[in-house]
Short mmCIF file of C-alpha atoms in Angstrom, two decimals:
data_model
loop_
_atom_site.label_atom_id
_atom_site.label_comp_id
_atom_site.label_asym_id
_atom_site.label_seq_id
_atom_site.Cartn_x
_atom_site.Cartn_y
_atom_site.Cartn_z
CA MET J 1276 -102.53 -103.39 148.49
CA ASP J 1277 -103.35 -99.82 149.54
CA ARG J 1278 -101.09 -98.79 152.38
CA THR J 1279 -102.93 -95.63 153.46
CA ALA J 1280 -104.10 -97.17 156.70
CA GLN J 1281 -100.57 -98.18 157.63
CA LEU J 1282 -99.41 -94.59 157.89
CA THR J 1283 -100.71 -94.17 161.42
CA THR J 1284 -99.48 -97.54 162.68
CA ARG J 1285 -96.00 -97.84 161.20
CA PRO J 1286 -93.49 -98.67 163.97
CA THR J 1287 -91.38 -95.78 165.24
CA GLU J 1288 -88.11 -97.45 164.36
CA ARG J 1289 -89.10 -97.50 160.66
CA ALA J 1290 -89.92 -93.78 160.49
CA PHE J 1291 -87.69 -91.59 158.37
CA VAL J 1292 -85.37 -89.64 160.65
CA TYR J 1293 -85.99 -86.38 158.82
CA ASP J 1294 -89.78 -86.58 158.96
CA PRO J 1295 -91.73 -84.37 161.35
CA PRO J 1296 -93.33 -86.13 164.33
CA ARG J 1297 -96.22 -88.40 163.34
CA ALA J 1298 -98.83 -87.36 165.83
CA GLY J 1299 -102.46 -88.28 165.34
CA GLY J 1300 -103.95 -86.49 162.35
CA SER J 1301 -100.48 -86.00 160.89
CA LEU J 1302 -99.66 -84.38 157.58
CA HIS J 1303 -99.21 -87.90 156.17
CA VAL J 1304 -102.77 -88.81 157.01
CA ARG J 1305 -104.27 -85.54 155.83
CA ALA J 1306 -102.46 -85.76 152.50
CA ALA J 1307 -103.51 -89.38 152.05
CA ARG J 1308 -107.10 -88.46 152.86
CA THR J 1309 -107.04 -85.64 150.28
CA LEU J 1310 -105.87 -88.03 147.58
CA ALA J 1311 -108.50 -90.57 148.62
CA ASP J 1312 -111.20 -87.91 148.39
CA ASN J 1313 -110.05 -86.98 144.87
CA TRP J 1314 -109.79 -90.57 143.65
CA THR J 1315 -112.40 -91.62 141.07
CA GLY J 1316 -111.58 -95.34 140.96
CA THR J 1317 -109.23 -95.10 137.98
CA SER J 1318 -107.61 -91.67 138.34
CA THR J 1319 -107.34 -88.63 140.59
CA VAL J 1320 -108.98 -85.28 139.90
CA PRO J 1321 -106.95 -82.18 140.78
CA SER J 1322 -109.97 -80.71 142.59
CA ARG J 1323 -113.50 -82.05 143.01
CA SER J 1324 -115.05 -78.62 142.47
CA LEU J 1325 -112.79 -76.69 140.10
CA TYR J 1326 -111.16 -79.44 138.00
CA PRO J 1327 -113.48 -82.49 137.92
CA HIS J 1328 -111.67 -84.45 135.15
CA GLN J 1329 -108.21 -86.00 134.74
CA TRP J 1330 -105.41 -83.58 133.87
CA SER J 1331 -102.20 -84.76 132.25
CA TRP J 1332 -99.34 -83.25 134.23
CA ASP J 1333 -101.42 -83.27 137.41
CA SER J 1334 -101.71 -87.06 137.14
CA ALA J 1335 -97.94 -87.38 136.64
CA PHE J 1336 -97.20 -85.40 139.80
CA ILE J 1337 -99.99 -87.16 141.67
CA ALA J 1338 -98.57 -90.57 140.73
CA ILE J 1339 -95.20 -89.51 142.16
CA GLY J 1340 -96.88 -89.03 145.53
CA LEU J 1341 -99.32 -91.93 145.28
CA ARG J 1342 -96.42 -94.38 144.89
CA HIS J 1343 -95.76 -93.98 148.63
CA LEU J 1344 -99.34 -94.98 149.49
CA SER J 1345 -100.18 -97.53 146.83
CA PRO J 1346 -97.81 -98.29 143.94
CA LEU J 1347 -100.69 -100.09 142.23
CA ARG J 1348 -102.88 -97.02 142.37
CA ALA J 1349 -100.00 -94.88 141.08
CA GLN J 1350 -99.53 -97.25 138.14
CA THR J 1351 -103.27 -97.15 137.44
CA GLU J 1352 -103.18 -93.33 137.47
CA LEU J 1353 -100.65 -93.26 134.64
CA GLU J 1354 -102.20 -96.17 132.74
CA THR J 1355 -105.60 -94.45 132.71
CA LEU J 1356 -104.08 -91.31 131.25
CA LEU J 1357 -102.01 -93.17 128.66
CA ALA J 1358 -105.06 -95.14 127.52
CA ALA J 1359 -106.39 -91.86 126.08
CA GLN J 1360 -103.26 -91.21 124.00
CA TRP J 1361 -103.78 -90.24 120.35
CA GLU J 1362 -102.28 -92.29 117.54
CA ASP J 1363 -99.90 -89.46 116.61
CA GLY J 1364 -98.38 -89.84 120.09
CA ARG J 1365 -99.79 -86.81 121.88
CA ILE J 1366 -101.07 -87.22 125.43
CA PRO J 1367 -104.07 -84.87 125.76
CA HIS J 1368 -104.11 -82.41 128.61
CA ILE J 1369 -107.61 -83.45 129.75
CA VAL J 1370 -109.32 -86.83 129.75
CA PHE J 1371 -113.00 -86.16 130.33
CA ASN J 1372 -115.15 -88.09 132.78
CA PRO J 1373 -118.45 -88.77 130.96
CA SER J 1374 -120.38 -88.73 134.24
CA VAL J 1375 -119.52 -85.06 134.85
CA PRO J 1376 -122.12 -82.61 133.45
CA LEU J 1377 -120.95 -80.61 130.42
CA ASP J 1378 -121.49 -77.29 132.17
CA ALA J 1379 -119.24 -78.25 135.12
CA TYR J 1380 -116.10 -77.26 133.23
CA PHE J 1381 -115.27 -75.19 130.17
CA PRO J 1382 -113.95 -75.95 127.59
CA SER J 1383 -116.00 -79.13 127.77
CA PRO J 1384 -115.91 -82.19 125.48
CA ASP J 1385 -118.39 -80.65 123.05
CA PHE J 1386 -115.96 -77.77 122.50
CA TRP J 1387 -112.89 -79.93 121.75
CA ARG J 1388 -114.80 -82.51 119.62
CA SER J 1389 -111.77 -84.78 119.83
CA SER J 1390 -113.31 -87.86 118.23
CA THR J 1391 -114.31 -85.91 115.12
CA ALA J 1392 -111.97 -82.91 114.82
CA GLY J 1393 -109.04 -85.06 115.94
CA ARG J 1394 -109.78 -88.01 113.68
CA ALA J 1395 -106.87 -87.32 111.31
CA ALA J 1396 -104.47 -87.20 114.27
CA GLY J 1397 -105.81 -90.47 115.66
CA ALA J 1398 -107.86 -89.27 118.61
CA PRO J 1399 -109.50 -92.16 120.49
CA ARG J 1400 -113.15 -92.83 119.70
CA THR J 1401 -114.16 -94.36 123.01
CA VAL J 1402 -113.13 -91.48 125.29
CA GLN J 1403 -113.40 -87.71 124.93
CA THR J 1404 -110.29 -85.59 125.45
CA SER J 1405 -108.93 -82.15 124.77
CA GLY J 1406 -106.64 -81.69 121.76
CA ILE J 1407 -103.72 -79.85 123.33
CA VAL J 1408 -100.99 -81.25 125.60
CA GLN J 1409 -99.20 -80.44 128.86
CA PRO J 1410 -95.57 -80.71 130.07
CA PRO J 1411 -94.02 -84.18 129.60
CA VAL J 1412 -93.43 -85.27 133.20
CA HIS J 1413 -94.82 -88.72 132.52
CA ALA J 1414 -91.71 -90.84 131.89
CA LEU J 1415 -90.10 -89.46 135.02
CA ALA J 1416 -93.25 -90.29 136.97
CA ALA J 1417 -93.38 -93.81 135.48
CA TRP J 1418 -89.78 -94.51 136.47
CA LEU J 1419 -90.29 -93.27 140.02
CA VAL J 1420 -93.49 -95.30 140.34
CA HIS J 1421 -91.64 -98.40 139.15
CA CYS J 1422 -88.87 -97.80 141.70
CA ALA J 1423 -91.42 -97.67 144.52
CA ASP J 1424 -92.20 -101.38 144.08
CA PRO J 1425 -90.13 -102.99 141.29
CA GLY J 1426 -91.52 -106.44 142.06
CA LEU J 1427 -95.12 -105.37 141.57
CA SER J 1428 -94.17 -103.36 138.50
CA ARG J 1429 -92.43 -106.34 136.87
CA ALA J 1430 -95.21 -108.74 137.81
CA ARG J 1431 -97.79 -106.49 136.16
CA GLY J 1432 -95.61 -105.67 133.15
CA PHE J 1433 -96.08 -101.99 133.97
CA LEU J 1434 -93.00 -100.62 132.21
CA THR J 1435 -93.39 -102.99 129.27
CA ARG J 1436 -96.84 -101.57 128.62
CA VAL J 1437 -96.17 -97.87 129.24
CA TYR J 1438 -92.76 -97.59 127.55
CA PRO J 1439 -94.03 -97.71 123.92
CA ARG J 1440 -96.60 -95.04 124.69
CA LEU J 1441 -94.07 -92.82 126.43
CA ALA J 1442 -91.62 -93.26 123.54
CA ALA J 1443 -94.37 -92.29 121.07
CA TRP J 1444 -95.19 -89.25 123.20
CA HIS J 1445 -91.58 -88.05 123.05
CA ARG J 1446 -91.39 -88.71 119.31
CA TYR J 1447 -94.46 -86.53 118.82
CA LEU J 1448 -92.85 -83.66 120.72
CA LEU J 1449 -89.46 -84.01 119.05
CA HIS J 1450 -90.85 -84.40 115.52
CA ARG J 1451 -94.17 -82.54 115.30
CA ARG J 1452 -93.40 -79.77 117.78
CA ASP J 1453 -89.91 -78.68 116.70
CA LEU J 1454 -91.47 -75.61 115.14
CA GLY J 1455 -88.37 -73.46 115.50
CA GLY J 1456 -86.03 -75.95 113.84
CA GLY J 1457 -83.53 -75.83 116.71
CA GLY J 1458 -84.36 -79.14 118.33
CA LEU J 1459 -86.66 -77.90 121.12
CA ALA J 1460 -90.37 -78.63 121.49
CA SER J 1461 -92.81 -75.71 121.15
CA VAL J 1462 -96.14 -75.11 122.82
CA VAL J 1463 -99.01 -73.88 120.66
CA HIS J 1464 -101.28 -72.70 123.46
CA PRO J 1465 -100.53 -71.16 126.89
CA TRP J 1466 -102.42 -74.00 128.57
CA GLU J 1467 -99.93 -76.50 127.16
CA GLN J 1468 -97.05 -75.08 129.17
CA GLY J 1469 -99.15 -75.35 132.32
CA MET J 1470 -98.56 -71.79 133.54
CA ASP J 1471 -101.71 -70.54 131.88
CA ASN J 1472 -101.70 -66.75 132.31
CA SER J 1473 -97.98 -66.15 132.88
CA PRO J 1474 -96.81 -62.66 131.85
CA CYS J 1475 -94.53 -64.50 129.42
CA TRP J 1476 -97.61 -64.94 127.23
CA ASP J 1477 -98.74 -61.30 127.25
CA ALA J 1478 -96.81 -60.27 124.12
CA PRO J 1479 -97.59 -63.39 122.03
CA LEU J 1480 -101.25 -63.23 123.08
CA SER J 1481 -101.56 -59.54 122.23
CA ARG J 1482 -101.58 -60.52 118.55
CA ILE J 1483 -104.57 -62.85 119.01
CA THR J 1484 -108.10 -61.59 118.38
CA PRO J 1485 -110.15 -62.83 121.35
CA ALA J 1486 -113.27 -64.90 120.91
CA PRO J 1487 -116.42 -62.88 121.72
CA ALA J 1488 -117.29 -63.03 125.42
CA ARG J 1489 -120.82 -64.20 124.56
CA SER J 1490 -119.43 -67.28 122.78
CA PHE J 1491 -118.34 -69.06 125.98
CA ARG J 1492 -119.16 -69.27 129.67
CA ARG J 1493 -116.36 -69.57 132.22
CA ALA J 1494 -117.17 -72.29 134.74
CA ASP J 1495 -113.97 -71.53 136.71
CA LEU J 1496 -115.47 -68.32 138.11
CA ASP J 1497 -118.17 -70.38 139.84
CA HIS J 1498 -115.49 -71.80 142.13
CA GLY J 1499 -112.63 -69.26 142.17
CA ALA J 1500 -112.39 -65.54 142.88
CA ALA J 1501 -112.30 -63.49 139.68
CA GLU J 1502 -109.39 -61.42 140.98
CA ASP J 1503 -107.31 -64.60 141.31
CA ARG J 1504 -108.12 -66.00 137.86
CA PRO J 1505 -107.11 -65.04 134.29
CA THR J 1506 -108.97 -62.02 132.91
CA ASP J 1507 -111.89 -62.32 130.49
CA LEU J 1508 -109.71 -60.80 127.76
CA ASP J 1509 -107.01 -63.44 128.24
CA TYR J 1510 -109.65 -66.17 128.37
CA GLY J 1511 -111.14 -64.98 125.10
CA ARG J 1512 -107.72 -65.32 123.49
CA TYR J 1513 -107.26 -68.82 124.93
CA VAL J 1514 -110.61 -69.82 123.43
CA ARG J 1515 -109.71 -68.33 120.04
CA LEU J 1516 -106.40 -70.24 119.90
CA ALA J 1517 -108.05 -73.50 120.93
CA THR J 1518 -110.88 -73.02 118.41
CA ASP J 1519 -108.46 -72.35 115.56
CA TYR J 1520 -106.34 -75.39 116.49
CA ARG J 1521 -109.44 -77.59 116.60
CA ASP J 1522 -110.67 -76.28 113.28
CA ARG J 1523 -107.31 -77.17 111.68
CA GLY J 1524 -107.85 -80.76 112.80
CA TYR J 1525 -105.22 -80.32 115.53
CA ALA J 1526 -102.47 -80.09 112.92
CA ASP J 1527 -99.27 -78.53 114.25
CA GLY J 1528 -97.31 -75.69 112.75
CA GLY J 1529 -99.91 -73.33 111.34
CA GLY J 1530 -101.09 -71.39 114.37
CA GLU J 1531 -100.47 -67.83 115.50
CA PHE J 1532 -98.95 -68.91 118.83
CA ALA J 1533 -95.74 -70.95 119.06
CA VAL J 1534 -93.31 -70.57 121.95
CA GLU J 1535 -90.23 -72.51 123.07
CA ASP J 1536 -90.47 -72.70 126.85
CA PRO J 1537 -87.60 -73.62 129.22
CA SER J 1538 -89.55 -75.61 131.82
CA PHE J 1539 -91.48 -77.63 129.20
CA ASN J 1540 -88.21 -78.63 127.55
CA ALA J 1541 -86.39 -79.21 130.84
CA LEU J 1542 -89.09 -81.69 131.83
CA LEU J 1543 -88.79 -83.35 128.41
CA ILE J 1544 -85.04 -83.72 129.00
CA ALA J 1545 -85.52 -85.14 132.50
CA SER J 1546 -88.04 -87.59 131.09
CA GLU J 1547 -85.64 -88.60 128.30
CA HIS J 1548 -83.15 -89.59 130.98
CA ALA J 1549 -85.95 -91.50 132.74
CA LEU J 1550 -86.86 -93.27 129.47
CA ALA J 1551 -83.23 -94.36 129.20
CA ARG J 1552 -83.53 -95.93 132.67
CA ILE J 1553 -86.77 -97.64 131.68
CA ALA J 1554 -85.20 -98.98 128.49
CA GLY J 1555 -82.34 -100.41 130.55
CA GLU J 1556 -84.78 -102.08 132.92
CA LEU J 1557 -86.46 -103.70 129.90
CA GLY J 1558 -83.20 -104.96 128.43
CA ALA J 1559 -82.62 -102.36 125.72
CA ALA J 1560 -79.79 -99.86 125.50
CA GLY J 1561 -80.58 -96.40 126.83
CA THR J 1562 -77.39 -94.81 125.51
CA ALA J 1563 -79.06 -93.02 122.61
CA ARG J 1564 -81.73 -91.57 124.89
CA HIS J 1565 -79.12 -90.19 127.29
CA ALA J 1566 -77.28 -88.74 124.28
CA ARG J 1567 -80.50 -87.14 123.02
CA ALA J 1568 -81.09 -85.60 126.45
CA GLU J 1569 -77.57 -84.16 126.29
CA ARG J 1570 -78.23 -82.67 122.85
CA LEU J 1571 -81.52 -81.20 124.02
CA THR J 1572 -79.78 -79.63 127.00
CA THR J 1573 -77.27 -77.97 124.73
CA ALA J 1574 -80.12 -76.73 122.52
CA LEU J 1575 -81.86 -75.39 125.62
CA VAL J 1576 -78.76 -73.41 126.56
CA ASP J 1577 -78.10 -72.21 123.02
CA ARG J 1578 -81.65 -71.06 122.34
CA LEU J 1579 -83.12 -69.99 125.68
CA TRP J 1580 -80.30 -68.98 128.05
CA ASP J 1581 -80.06 -65.22 128.58
CA PRO J 1582 -76.95 -64.14 130.52
CA ALA J 1583 -78.27 -60.62 131.03
CA SER J 1584 -81.38 -61.92 132.79
CA GLY J 1585 -79.46 -64.57 134.70
CA MET J 1586 -81.96 -67.26 133.71
CA PHE J 1587 -83.67 -69.03 130.81
CA LEU J 1588 -86.34 -67.16 128.86
CA CYS J 1589 -89.11 -68.15 126.45
CA ARG J 1590 -88.64 -67.68 122.70
CA ASP J 1591 -91.54 -66.30 120.62
CA LEU J 1592 -91.47 -68.03 117.23
CA ARG J 1593 -94.28 -65.92 115.75
CA ASP J 1594 -93.11 -62.33 116.36
CA GLY J 1595 -91.25 -62.10 113.04
CA ARG J 1596 -87.84 -62.21 114.72
CA GLY J 1597 -87.93 -65.34 116.87
CA ALA J 1598 -86.87 -63.21 119.83
CA LEU J 1599 -86.59 -64.07 123.49
CA ILE J 1600 -89.46 -62.79 125.63
CA PRO J 1601 -88.05 -60.43 128.31
CA GLU J 1602 -90.16 -61.74 131.19
CA ARG J 1603 -88.71 -63.63 134.15
CA SER J 1604 -90.92 -66.48 135.33
CA VAL J 1605 -90.25 -69.55 137.44
CA SER J 1606 -90.18 -71.49 134.17
CA GLY J 1607 -86.71 -70.08 133.57
CA LEU J 1608 -85.45 -71.57 136.83
CA VAL J 1609 -86.85 -75.10 136.40
CA PRO J 1610 -83.88 -76.24 134.24
CA LEU J 1611 -81.97 -76.28 137.53
CA LEU J 1612 -83.26 -79.86 137.87
CA LEU J 1613 -81.04 -81.00 134.98
CA PRO J 1614 -77.86 -82.77 136.10
CA GLY J 1615 -75.44 -81.58 133.42
CA LEU J 1616 -75.93 -77.83 133.10
CA PRO J 1617 -72.67 -75.90 132.66
CA ARG J 1618 -71.37 -74.86 136.06
CA ASP J 1619 -71.43 -71.15 135.32
CA ILE J 1620 -75.09 -71.35 134.31
CA THR J 1621 -75.96 -73.33 137.43
CA ALA J 1622 -74.20 -70.74 139.60
CA THR J 1623 -76.03 -67.90 137.89
CA LEU J 1624 -79.41 -69.63 138.26
CA LEU J 1625 -78.75 -70.08 141.98
CA ARG J 1626 -77.92 -66.39 142.35
CA THR J 1627 -81.10 -65.43 140.51
CA LEU J 1628 -83.18 -67.81 142.63
CA ARG J 1629 -81.80 -66.25 145.84
CA GLY J 1630 -81.81 -62.68 144.55
CA PRO J 1631 -84.47 -59.97 144.90
CA ARG J 1632 -86.51 -61.21 141.93
CA PHE J 1633 -87.43 -64.58 143.49
CA GLY J 1634 -86.30 -64.21 147.12
CA LEU J 1635 -85.52 -67.83 148.05
CA GLY J 1636 -84.38 -67.96 151.67
CA ASP J 1637 -84.92 -64.24 152.11
CA THR J 1638 -88.16 -62.43 151.32
CA THR J 1639 -90.48 -65.26 150.20
CA ARG J 1640 -91.86 -68.32 151.90
CA LEU J 1641 -91.97 -70.25 148.60
CA VAL J 1642 -90.54 -69.38 145.18
CA PRO J 1643 -93.05 -67.23 143.28
CA SER J 1644 -94.24 -68.02 139.79
CA TYR J 1645 -93.11 -64.63 138.46
CA ASP J 1646 -90.52 -61.93 139.06
CA LEU J 1647 -91.24 -60.10 142.33
CA LEU J 1648 -89.96 -56.88 140.74
CA GLY J 1649 -91.84 -57.31 137.46
CA GLU J 1650 -94.53 -54.82 136.48
CA ALA J 1651 -97.06 -57.62 136.04
CA PHE J 1652 -96.42 -59.23 139.45
CA ASP J 1653 -99.57 -60.02 141.43
CA PRO J 1654 -99.24 -62.25 144.51
CA HIS J 1655 -102.74 -63.72 144.09
CA ARG J 1656 -103.49 -63.92 140.36
CA TYR J 1657 -102.87 -67.47 139.17
CA TRP J 1658 -99.42 -67.75 137.46
CA ARG J 1659 -98.60 -64.03 137.68
CA GLY J 1660 -96.92 -64.23 141.08
CA PRO J 1661 -98.35 -66.85 143.47
CA ALA J 1662 -96.19 -69.79 144.49
CA TRP J 1663 -97.12 -73.25 143.21
CA PHE J 1664 -96.18 -76.51 144.87
CA ASN J 1665 -95.16 -78.43 141.76
CA THR J 1666 -92.62 -75.82 140.64
CA ASN J 1667 -91.23 -75.57 144.17
CA TRP J 1668 -90.94 -79.37 144.29
CA LEU J 1669 -88.97 -79.27 141.02
CA LEU J 1670 -86.68 -76.56 142.39
CA GLU J 1671 -86.14 -78.51 145.62
CA ARG J 1672 -85.05 -81.48 143.51
CA GLY J 1673 -82.83 -79.20 141.46
CA LEU J 1674 -81.12 -77.75 144.52
CA ARG J 1675 -80.30 -81.28 145.68
CA MET J 1676 -79.11 -82.21 142.22
CA HIS J 1677 -76.47 -79.51 142.41
CA GLY J 1678 -75.36 -80.11 146.00
CA GLU J 1679 -77.26 -77.24 147.61
CA GLN J 1680 -78.42 -79.37 150.53
CA PRO J 1681 -79.08 -76.66 153.17
CA ALA J 1682 -81.16 -74.61 150.72
CA ALA J 1683 -83.02 -77.74 149.60
CA ASP J 1684 -83.72 -78.74 153.20
CA ALA J 1685 -85.09 -75.30 153.98
CA LEU J 1686 -87.30 -75.28 150.88
CA ARG J 1687 -88.54 -78.78 151.66
CA GLU J 1688 -89.61 -77.72 155.15
CA ALA J 1689 -91.27 -74.59 153.78
CA ILE J 1690 -93.21 -76.62 151.21
CA LEU J 1691 -94.42 -79.08 153.83
CA ARG J 1692 -95.38 -76.40 156.33
CA THR J 1693 -97.18 -74.27 153.73
CA ALA J 1694 -99.00 -77.26 152.20
CA ASP J 1695 -100.30 -78.21 155.64
CA ASP J 1696 -101.16 -74.69 156.81
CA SER J 1697 -103.02 -73.89 153.54
CA GLY J 1698 -105.14 -77.04 153.48
CA PHE J 1699 -103.22 -78.33 150.43
CA ALA J 1700 -104.05 -75.21 148.45
CA GLU J 1701 -103.77 -75.03 144.68
CA TYR J 1702 -101.35 -72.10 145.05
CA VAL J 1703 -100.42 -69.54 147.71
CA ASP J 1704 -99.27 -65.98 148.27
CA PRO J 1705 -95.46 -66.33 148.03
CA TYR J 1706 -94.87 -63.96 150.95
CA THR J 1707 -97.48 -65.11 153.48
CA GLY J 1708 -98.48 -68.61 152.35
CA GLU J 1709 -102.13 -67.53 152.23
CA ALA J 1710 -104.21 -70.11 150.35
CA CYS J 1711 -105.47 -69.20 146.87
CA GLY J 1712 -107.55 -71.14 144.36
CA ALA J 1713 -108.91 -74.54 145.34
CA THR J 1714 -108.02 -76.35 148.55
CA GLY J 1715 -107.62 -80.11 148.85
CA PHE J 1716 -105.59 -79.92 145.65
CA GLY J 1717 -104.27 -83.20 144.29
CA TRP J 1718 -100.66 -82.49 143.38
CA THR J 1719 -100.11 -80.40 146.51
CA ALA J 1720 -101.05 -83.35 148.70
CA ALA J 1721 -99.13 -85.81 146.53
CA LEU J 1722 -95.89 -83.83 146.41
CA ALA J 1723 -96.05 -83.16 150.13
CA LEU J 1724 -96.20 -86.94 150.59
CA ASP J 1725 -93.24 -87.38 148.28
CA LEU J 1726 -91.14 -84.92 150.28
CA LEU J 1727 -92.14 -86.60 153.54
CA HIS J 1728 -90.98 -89.96 152.18
CA SER J 1729 -87.79 -88.65 150.53
CA PRO J 1730 -85.01 -88.08 153.06
CA PRO J 1731 -83.24 -84.74 152.50
CA LEU J 1732 -79.91 -86.42 151.78
CA SER J 1733 -81.25 -87.52 148.36
CA ASN J 1734 -79.23 -85.97 145.53
CA SER J 1735 -81.02 -87.28 142.46
CA LEU J 1736 -84.41 -87.10 140.78
CA GLU J 1737 -84.14 -90.86 140.38
CA ARG J 1738 -84.03 -91.62 144.11
CA GLY J 1739 -85.04 -95.21 144.61
CA ASP J 1740 -83.18 -96.39 141.51
CA PRO J 1741 -81.20 -99.43 142.65
CA HIS J 1742 -78.49 -98.61 140.09
CA PRO J 1743 -78.08 -94.81 140.12
CA GLU J 1744 -75.89 -93.19 137.50
CA ASP J 1745 -73.47 -90.48 138.56
CA GLY J 1746 -71.94 -87.64 136.65
CA VAL J 1747 -74.20 -87.52 133.59
CA SER J 1748 -72.59 -85.22 131.05
CA LEU J 1749 -74.88 -83.13 128.89
CA THR J 1750 -73.00 -82.03 125.79
CA GLY J 1751 -73.46 -82.03 122.02
CA ILE J 1752 -76.44 -81.21 119.83
CA GLY J 1753 -78.30 -82.96 117.06
CA THR J 1754 -81.68 -84.15 115.89
CA PHE J 1755 -83.66 -87.33 116.42
CA ASP J 1756 -81.80 -90.42 115.30
CA GLU J 1757 -82.98 -93.94 114.54
CA THR J 1758 -81.07 -95.79 117.27
CA ASP J 1759 -83.82 -95.59 119.84
CA GLU J 1760 -86.44 -96.31 117.18
CA MET J 1761 -84.87 -99.76 116.99
CA SER J 1762 -84.75 -100.06 120.77
CA ASP J 1763 -88.40 -99.06 121.00
CA LYS J 1764 -89.40 -101.66 118.42
CA LYS J 1765 -87.43 -104.31 120.30
CA ILE J 1766 -89.32 -103.51 123.48
CA ARG J 1767 -92.82 -103.25 122.02
CA GLY J 1768 -92.51 -106.25 119.74
CA GLY J 1769 -93.95 -104.40 116.75
CA ASN J 1770 -97.00 -102.72 118.33
CA ARG J 1771 -97.77 -99.87 120.72
CA GLY J 1772 -99.33 -102.05 123.39
#
């Protein structure tokens, strides 16, 4: 049952004590209306105008918010995305809606040619997708959606059906994408990491010959200001990388771009912990998954932590040296959401977050996407400085994880106020909160709903888990082992479902 209509009639005594007053036309109702407007019947588009298809990590964040309105709809959101999974385990970053005209978005299905170019990797034949991926938030989203209504989830067999697909997704990342040999997953295109034109990509992209401008037409400029979007030169390089990957049949390992990114791997680690919870719910041991998350965390620290910068950095695997990229982006702060970081690293991350480069609680309204003091900082240009709501939501969760309740409370209120004032903008000026990009943006509305429904005293990403685990220790390092292979087979009964 969809509970959207109940938001305006819920009795006062059942309201969360930390929520703002629920006057008529409240933030609850506006957020719910935004998600309803973006709903297609089986999934939610990020934006009706700018992004008219289903995006992978958008749907994960959207499901986290939708669970408060309709757990069934949140389950459907994830199930629709997972139905487009490739046989090699990858979850594509776009699932295309066939009713949308080809010229409404570029790169369109006829560019990716998933059903033909992706045949060797097991691309589905009944739906068109892209061939690259996005950050693995999905297992975390699935667990939180289950916790919103465990009875409905069990009755529908939700976790039983999604677990094999999520396990295959993680196996793909841990096996096919360990391009540096150190245990971490690599991205092979800037779009995969989600922060498309981050200055972190400037050096790796400088080696890429751009596709000719006449070979593609940017549909994004029809809906967004050119000064807020990636440049034509950067876009030409994105197209070249995607073309080369497609023409290799989407085989991993041979491209000119390969980067180990801290936020991508932090989300993989958080989702490994979530997969352990899901396995436990389904009657299988999650011990090996927790252990793998611990090993991945140690690998993250060993390979990407930079004490001199006071944060995690990206590692360029194609520069001939495998060196860290000396650019400070919000990606290097996202590992704060992990429960078992060494205390000295956590303390340093908090100082960096509050310092002059990111300004939390001081100079900025929300945490910017890039170093305020960096030469490439631009408060309006996509991921080169503006603040995004999904990264701020992750940091709010991370602050709570490490006992920073006053800072988390303040960030929560700032996120809610800015989401409302900006009309649920795609991203905002980090100083003023001025709306940039699209408005009525899906994950902005969804994550605002999640914060409204999550009392500030929460101290865990897994809030709602009836059996929370405390004191998870993240130590040790290793590679994929077979223990969870056996657990996965036990759960799926010999097929992927």
